[in-house]
Structures are given as C-alpha cells and as structure tokens.
Short mmCIF file of C-alpha atoms in Angstrom, two decimals:
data_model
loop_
_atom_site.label_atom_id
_atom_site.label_comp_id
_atom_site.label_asym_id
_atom_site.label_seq_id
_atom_site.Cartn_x
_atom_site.Cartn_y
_atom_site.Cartn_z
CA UNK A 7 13.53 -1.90 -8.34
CA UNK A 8 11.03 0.77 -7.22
CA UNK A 9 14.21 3.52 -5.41
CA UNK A 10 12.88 2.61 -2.01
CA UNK A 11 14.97 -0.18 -0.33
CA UNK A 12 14.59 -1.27 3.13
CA UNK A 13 16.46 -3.27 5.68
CA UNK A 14 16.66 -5.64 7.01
CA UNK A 15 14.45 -7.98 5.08
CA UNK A 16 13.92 -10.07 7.63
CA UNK A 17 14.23 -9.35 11.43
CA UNK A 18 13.14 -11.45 14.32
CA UNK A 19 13.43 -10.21 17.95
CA UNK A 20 12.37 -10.82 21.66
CA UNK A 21 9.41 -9.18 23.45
CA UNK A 22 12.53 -6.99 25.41
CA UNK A 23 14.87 -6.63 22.22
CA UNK A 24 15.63 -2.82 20.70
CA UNK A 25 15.94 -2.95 16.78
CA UNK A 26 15.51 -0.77 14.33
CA UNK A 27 13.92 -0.59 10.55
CA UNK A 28 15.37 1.35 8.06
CA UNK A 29 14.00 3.04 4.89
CA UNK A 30 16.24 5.01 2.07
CA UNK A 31 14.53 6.27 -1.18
CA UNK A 32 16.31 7.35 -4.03
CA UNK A 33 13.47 9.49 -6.01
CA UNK A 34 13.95 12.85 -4.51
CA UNK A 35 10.66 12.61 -2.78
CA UNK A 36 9.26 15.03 0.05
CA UNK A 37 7.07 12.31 1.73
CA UNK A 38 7.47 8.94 3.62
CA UNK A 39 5.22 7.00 5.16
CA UNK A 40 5.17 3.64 6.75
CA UNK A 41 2.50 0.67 6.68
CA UNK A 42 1.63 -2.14 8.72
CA UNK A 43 0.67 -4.97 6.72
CA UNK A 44 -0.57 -8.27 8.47
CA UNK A 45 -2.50 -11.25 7.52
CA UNK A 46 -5.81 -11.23 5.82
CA UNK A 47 -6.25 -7.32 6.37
CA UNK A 48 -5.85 -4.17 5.00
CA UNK A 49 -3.03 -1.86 4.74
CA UNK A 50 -2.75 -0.04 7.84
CA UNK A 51 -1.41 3.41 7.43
CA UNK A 52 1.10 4.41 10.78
CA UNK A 53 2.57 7.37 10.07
CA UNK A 54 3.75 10.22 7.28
CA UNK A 55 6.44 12.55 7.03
CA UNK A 56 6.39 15.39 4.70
CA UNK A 57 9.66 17.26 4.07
CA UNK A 58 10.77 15.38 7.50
CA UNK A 59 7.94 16.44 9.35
CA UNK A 60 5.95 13.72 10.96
CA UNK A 61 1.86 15.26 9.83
CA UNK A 62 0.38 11.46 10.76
CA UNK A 63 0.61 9.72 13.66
CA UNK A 64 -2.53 7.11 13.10
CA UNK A 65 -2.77 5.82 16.62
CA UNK A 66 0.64 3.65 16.79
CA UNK A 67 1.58 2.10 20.53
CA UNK A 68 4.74 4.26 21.42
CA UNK A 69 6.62 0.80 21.50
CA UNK A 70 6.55 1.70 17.68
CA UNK A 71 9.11 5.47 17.20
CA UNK A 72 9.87 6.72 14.12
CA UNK A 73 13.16 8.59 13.12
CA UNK A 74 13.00 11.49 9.56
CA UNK A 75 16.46 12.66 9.87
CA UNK A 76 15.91 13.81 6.26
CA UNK A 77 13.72 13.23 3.52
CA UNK A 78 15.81 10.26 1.98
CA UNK A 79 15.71 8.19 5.14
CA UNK A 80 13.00 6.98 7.51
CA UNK A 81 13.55 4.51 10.54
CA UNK A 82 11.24 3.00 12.74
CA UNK A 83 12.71 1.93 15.64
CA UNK A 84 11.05 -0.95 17.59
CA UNK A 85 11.05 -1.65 21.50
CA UNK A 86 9.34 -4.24 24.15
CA UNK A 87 7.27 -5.54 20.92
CA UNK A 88 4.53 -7.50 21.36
CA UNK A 89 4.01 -11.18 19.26
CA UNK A 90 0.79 -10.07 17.37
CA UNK A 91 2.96 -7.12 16.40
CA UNK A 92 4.51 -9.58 13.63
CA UNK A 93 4.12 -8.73 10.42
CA UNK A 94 5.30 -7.04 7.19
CA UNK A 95 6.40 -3.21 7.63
CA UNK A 96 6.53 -1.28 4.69
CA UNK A 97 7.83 1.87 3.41
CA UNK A 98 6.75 4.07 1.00
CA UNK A 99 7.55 7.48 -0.33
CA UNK A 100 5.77 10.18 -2.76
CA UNK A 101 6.71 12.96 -4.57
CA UNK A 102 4.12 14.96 -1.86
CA UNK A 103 1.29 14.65 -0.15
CA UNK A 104 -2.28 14.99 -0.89
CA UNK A 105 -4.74 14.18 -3.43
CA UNK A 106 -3.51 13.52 -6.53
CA UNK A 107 -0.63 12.48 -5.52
CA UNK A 108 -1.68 9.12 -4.75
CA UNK A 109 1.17 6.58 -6.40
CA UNK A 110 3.34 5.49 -3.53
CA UNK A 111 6.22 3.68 -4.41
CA UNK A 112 7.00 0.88 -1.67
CA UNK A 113 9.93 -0.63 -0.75
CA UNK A 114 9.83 -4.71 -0.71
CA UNK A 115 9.30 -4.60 3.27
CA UNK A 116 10.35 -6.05 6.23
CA UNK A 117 9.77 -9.73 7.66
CA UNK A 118 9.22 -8.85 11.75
CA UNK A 119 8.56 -12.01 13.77
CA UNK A 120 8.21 -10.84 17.39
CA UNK A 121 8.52 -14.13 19.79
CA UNK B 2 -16.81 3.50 9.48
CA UNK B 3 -16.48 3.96 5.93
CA UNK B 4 -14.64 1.49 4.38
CA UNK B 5 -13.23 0.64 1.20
CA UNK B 6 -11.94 -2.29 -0.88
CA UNK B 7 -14.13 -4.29 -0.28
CA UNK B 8 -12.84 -7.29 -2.50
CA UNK B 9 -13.79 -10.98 -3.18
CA UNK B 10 -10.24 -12.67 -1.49
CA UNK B 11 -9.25 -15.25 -4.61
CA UNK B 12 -10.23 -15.29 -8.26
CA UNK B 13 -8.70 -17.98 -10.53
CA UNK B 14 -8.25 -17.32 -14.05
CA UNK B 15 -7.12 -19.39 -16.97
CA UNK B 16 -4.10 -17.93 -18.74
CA UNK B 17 -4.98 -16.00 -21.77
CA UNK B 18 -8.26 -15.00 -20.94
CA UNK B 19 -9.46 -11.70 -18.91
CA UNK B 20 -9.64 -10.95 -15.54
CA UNK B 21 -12.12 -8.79 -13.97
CA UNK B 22 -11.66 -7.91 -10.49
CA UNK B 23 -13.83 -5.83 -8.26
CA UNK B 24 -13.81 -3.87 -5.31
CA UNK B 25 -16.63 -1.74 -3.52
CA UNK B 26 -16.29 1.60 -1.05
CA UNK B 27 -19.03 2.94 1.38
CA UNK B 28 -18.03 6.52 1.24
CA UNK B 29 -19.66 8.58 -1.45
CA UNK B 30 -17.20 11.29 -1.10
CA UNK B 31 -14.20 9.69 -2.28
CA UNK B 32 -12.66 11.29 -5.45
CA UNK B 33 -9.85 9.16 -6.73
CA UNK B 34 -9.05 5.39 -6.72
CA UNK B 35 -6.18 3.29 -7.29
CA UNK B 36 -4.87 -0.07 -7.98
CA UNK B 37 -1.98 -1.37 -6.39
CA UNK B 38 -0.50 -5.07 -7.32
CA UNK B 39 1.04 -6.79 -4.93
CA UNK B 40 3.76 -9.68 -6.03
CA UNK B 41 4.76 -12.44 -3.42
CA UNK B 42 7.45 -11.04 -1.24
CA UNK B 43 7.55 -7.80 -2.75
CA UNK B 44 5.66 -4.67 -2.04
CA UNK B 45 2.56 -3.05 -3.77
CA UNK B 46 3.35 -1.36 -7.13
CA UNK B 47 1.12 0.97 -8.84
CA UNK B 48 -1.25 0.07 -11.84
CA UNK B 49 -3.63 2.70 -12.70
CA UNK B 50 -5.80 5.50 -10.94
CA UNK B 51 -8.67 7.23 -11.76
CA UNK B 52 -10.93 10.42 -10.63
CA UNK B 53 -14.70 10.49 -9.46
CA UNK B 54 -15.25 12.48 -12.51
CA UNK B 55 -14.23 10.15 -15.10
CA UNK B 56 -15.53 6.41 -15.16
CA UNK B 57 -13.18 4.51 -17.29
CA UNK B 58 -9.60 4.98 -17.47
CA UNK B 59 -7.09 2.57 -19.99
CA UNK B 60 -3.73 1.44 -19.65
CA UNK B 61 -1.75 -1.21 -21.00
CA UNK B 62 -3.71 -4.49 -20.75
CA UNK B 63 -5.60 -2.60 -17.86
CA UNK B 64 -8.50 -0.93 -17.86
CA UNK B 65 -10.70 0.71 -14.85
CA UNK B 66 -13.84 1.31 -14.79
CA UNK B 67 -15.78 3.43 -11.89
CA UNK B 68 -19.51 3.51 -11.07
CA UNK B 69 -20.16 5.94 -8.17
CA UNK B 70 -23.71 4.86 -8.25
CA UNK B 71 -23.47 1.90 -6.70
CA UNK B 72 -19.93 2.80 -5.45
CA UNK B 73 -17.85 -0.03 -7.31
CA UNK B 74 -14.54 -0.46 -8.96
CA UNK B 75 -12.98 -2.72 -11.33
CA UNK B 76 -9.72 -3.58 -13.01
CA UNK B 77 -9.93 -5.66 -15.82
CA UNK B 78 -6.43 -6.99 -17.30
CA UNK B 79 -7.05 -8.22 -20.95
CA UNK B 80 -5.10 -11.45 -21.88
CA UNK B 81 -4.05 -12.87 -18.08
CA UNK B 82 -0.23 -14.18 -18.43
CA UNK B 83 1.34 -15.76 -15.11
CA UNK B 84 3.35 -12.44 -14.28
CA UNK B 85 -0.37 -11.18 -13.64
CA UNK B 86 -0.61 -13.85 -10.42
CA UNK B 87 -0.52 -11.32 -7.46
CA UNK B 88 -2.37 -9.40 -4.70
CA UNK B 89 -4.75 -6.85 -6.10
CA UNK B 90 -5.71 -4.06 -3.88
CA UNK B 91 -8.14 -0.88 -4.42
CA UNK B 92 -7.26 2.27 -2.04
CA UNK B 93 -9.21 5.40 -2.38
CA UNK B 94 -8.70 9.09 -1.37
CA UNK B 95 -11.33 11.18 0.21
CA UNK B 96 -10.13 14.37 0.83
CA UNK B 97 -8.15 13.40 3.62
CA UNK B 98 -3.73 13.03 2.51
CA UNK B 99 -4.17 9.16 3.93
CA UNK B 100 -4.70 6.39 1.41
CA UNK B 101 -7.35 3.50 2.87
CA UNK B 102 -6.34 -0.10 1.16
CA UNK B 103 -8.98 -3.08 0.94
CA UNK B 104 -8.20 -6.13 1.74
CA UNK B 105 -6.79 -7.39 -1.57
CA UNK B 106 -8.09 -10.09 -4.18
CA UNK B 107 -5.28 -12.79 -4.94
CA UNK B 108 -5.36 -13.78 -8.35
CA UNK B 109 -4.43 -16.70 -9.47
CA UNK B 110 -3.12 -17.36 -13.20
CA UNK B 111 -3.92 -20.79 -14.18
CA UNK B 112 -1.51 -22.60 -17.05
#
C-alpha cells in the first residue's frame, strides 16, 4: 500500500468512448503527476501538478485532459483514443517538486486497452 | 538527446547470491539518481537514491554505487531472495523538476 490508489484497474474502451482515470493520494502531498508506461520503453512523464497547478504539460495529444480539483485527487480524462494509446497509466505524487525530492510514490496503475 | 537508463533488459540470478545491475546516462550534468523496483502488476516503488557528489550509498541489502566518469550506475542487492524478481529502473534528475526513467532490467530470481 503506497497512499496512492487509482481506478479503475482495468478499463477498456472504443476509439469514440469518454472515460475517465482517477487518482486519490492519501500522503498530504503538494504534487501529482501522471506517467505513460508502455511496452519495452521508458517511463514517459505527461504531466505535473504542484499545489493543483498543472507546471508540465510534456507534449500529450489533447485527446488526453487532465482534471487537479485539489491536491488529493488527479483525473485524466480520456476521449476519441487511439489503439497504440494502450497501455499502463500511472499516478504518482510527491511531497514537492524539484530536486531532491525525487521519491515518487505510484499508485498500482491502470490497465487501458483502446480497441 | 540525452538519455538515461540505459539498462541490459533481463539478468537471471540464482537465489542467494548477489545481483548487480547496471544502468548508464549520457548527460554529465545530472546530479541525483534513483532506483525504482517495479513488481508485476504493481507500480514502481522506491529503493535508494544518491547525489553526484557521493559515489556509494547503502541500504538494506542494497547498495549504489555511482561513477560519473564513465557515467554509470549500479544497484547491487546482496543475498537475491524471490521477492527481489522485478523490474529495475534507474531515473536521474538534471536540474530540470522531471524525472527521465530507463528502460528497466527484469530480474529474474532463480530457485
């Protein structure tokens, strides 16, 4: 149990479906980011939030929208997908930003399968 | 581009013995590294970090060791046990409030 749960687990969704991922942490932290993580390649940073202020947006398709309401929750809400955007998304959070800061806690992630 | 983690992708270890696994970055200029483990169907989880101005860092069955001269990094876990079976991944920091993951070395635990 790392404090940062996700859901769903698993979501699978046509090319035209609207769904969202959601993201809760429960270690008082100021930041949140979310990762793209896909076969055979690195981590891919997409964006960060500090204090619910998006500060990175690292190139993501606007098909891909994130949501901050507050620093305990982070959504990423998904529309008109495309298949080789299947993969795992993952949350993370940290106390703040910056060097020295570097241990993100993740959440276990979620599944997407885009069809 | 720079680039870092630059990892062999398996490593297979009998149980019991040490692992060393390694990882290599291109930019000179980063100043702190970390390992992340990565279990099957979780998500990463923090091992250990270190600074560009130290080059060896402990921690419990772990140990890191940094050479900035020919820009490498290694974990070592002493005594491999099957929980240890996982994706291992290097990010570094340079300067910059992003983290840059490798690709990961899967390590394998063999009874």
């Amino acid at each position: 149990e790392t404090g940062v749960t996700q859901t769903p687990r698993h979501l699978v969704m046509g090319m035209t479906n609207k769904k969202s991922l959601k993201c809760e942490q429960h270690l008082g932290h100021n930041a949140m980011y979310w990762y793209k993580q896909s076969a055979k390649k690195p981590l891919e940073l997409m964006f960060v939030y500090n204090f619910k202020e998006q500060t990175e947006n690292n190139s993501v398709p606007s098909r891909f929208s994130p949501e901050c309401p507050n620093s305990s929750h982070l959504f990423l809400h998904l529309h008109t997908l495309q298949p080789e955007d299947s993969a795992l998304y993952l949350c993370a959070s940290s106390q703040y930003i910056g060097l020295g800061t570097g241990e993100l806690f993740f959440g276990e992630g979620s599944r997407l399968t885009v069809l | 581009g720079e680039s870092v983690g630059l990892h062999l992708p398996t490593l297979s270890v009998q149980e019991g013995d040490n692992s060393i696994i390694n990882c290599a970055y291109s930019n000179s200029a980063s100043d702190y590294f970390i390992w992340y483990k990565q279990e099957s169907g979780k998500g990463p989880q923090f091992i250990i970090d270190i600074r560009s101005n130290m080059d060896k860092r402990q921690g419990q069955r772990v140990t890191v060791l940094l050479n900035k001269t020919v820009k490498h990094l290694s974990l070592q876990i002493a005594a491999t046990q099957p929980g240890d079976s996982a994706v291992y991944f290097c990010a570094d920091y340079f300067g910059n409030e992003k983290l840059t993951f490798g690709t990961g070395t899967r390590l394998t635990i063999i009874p």
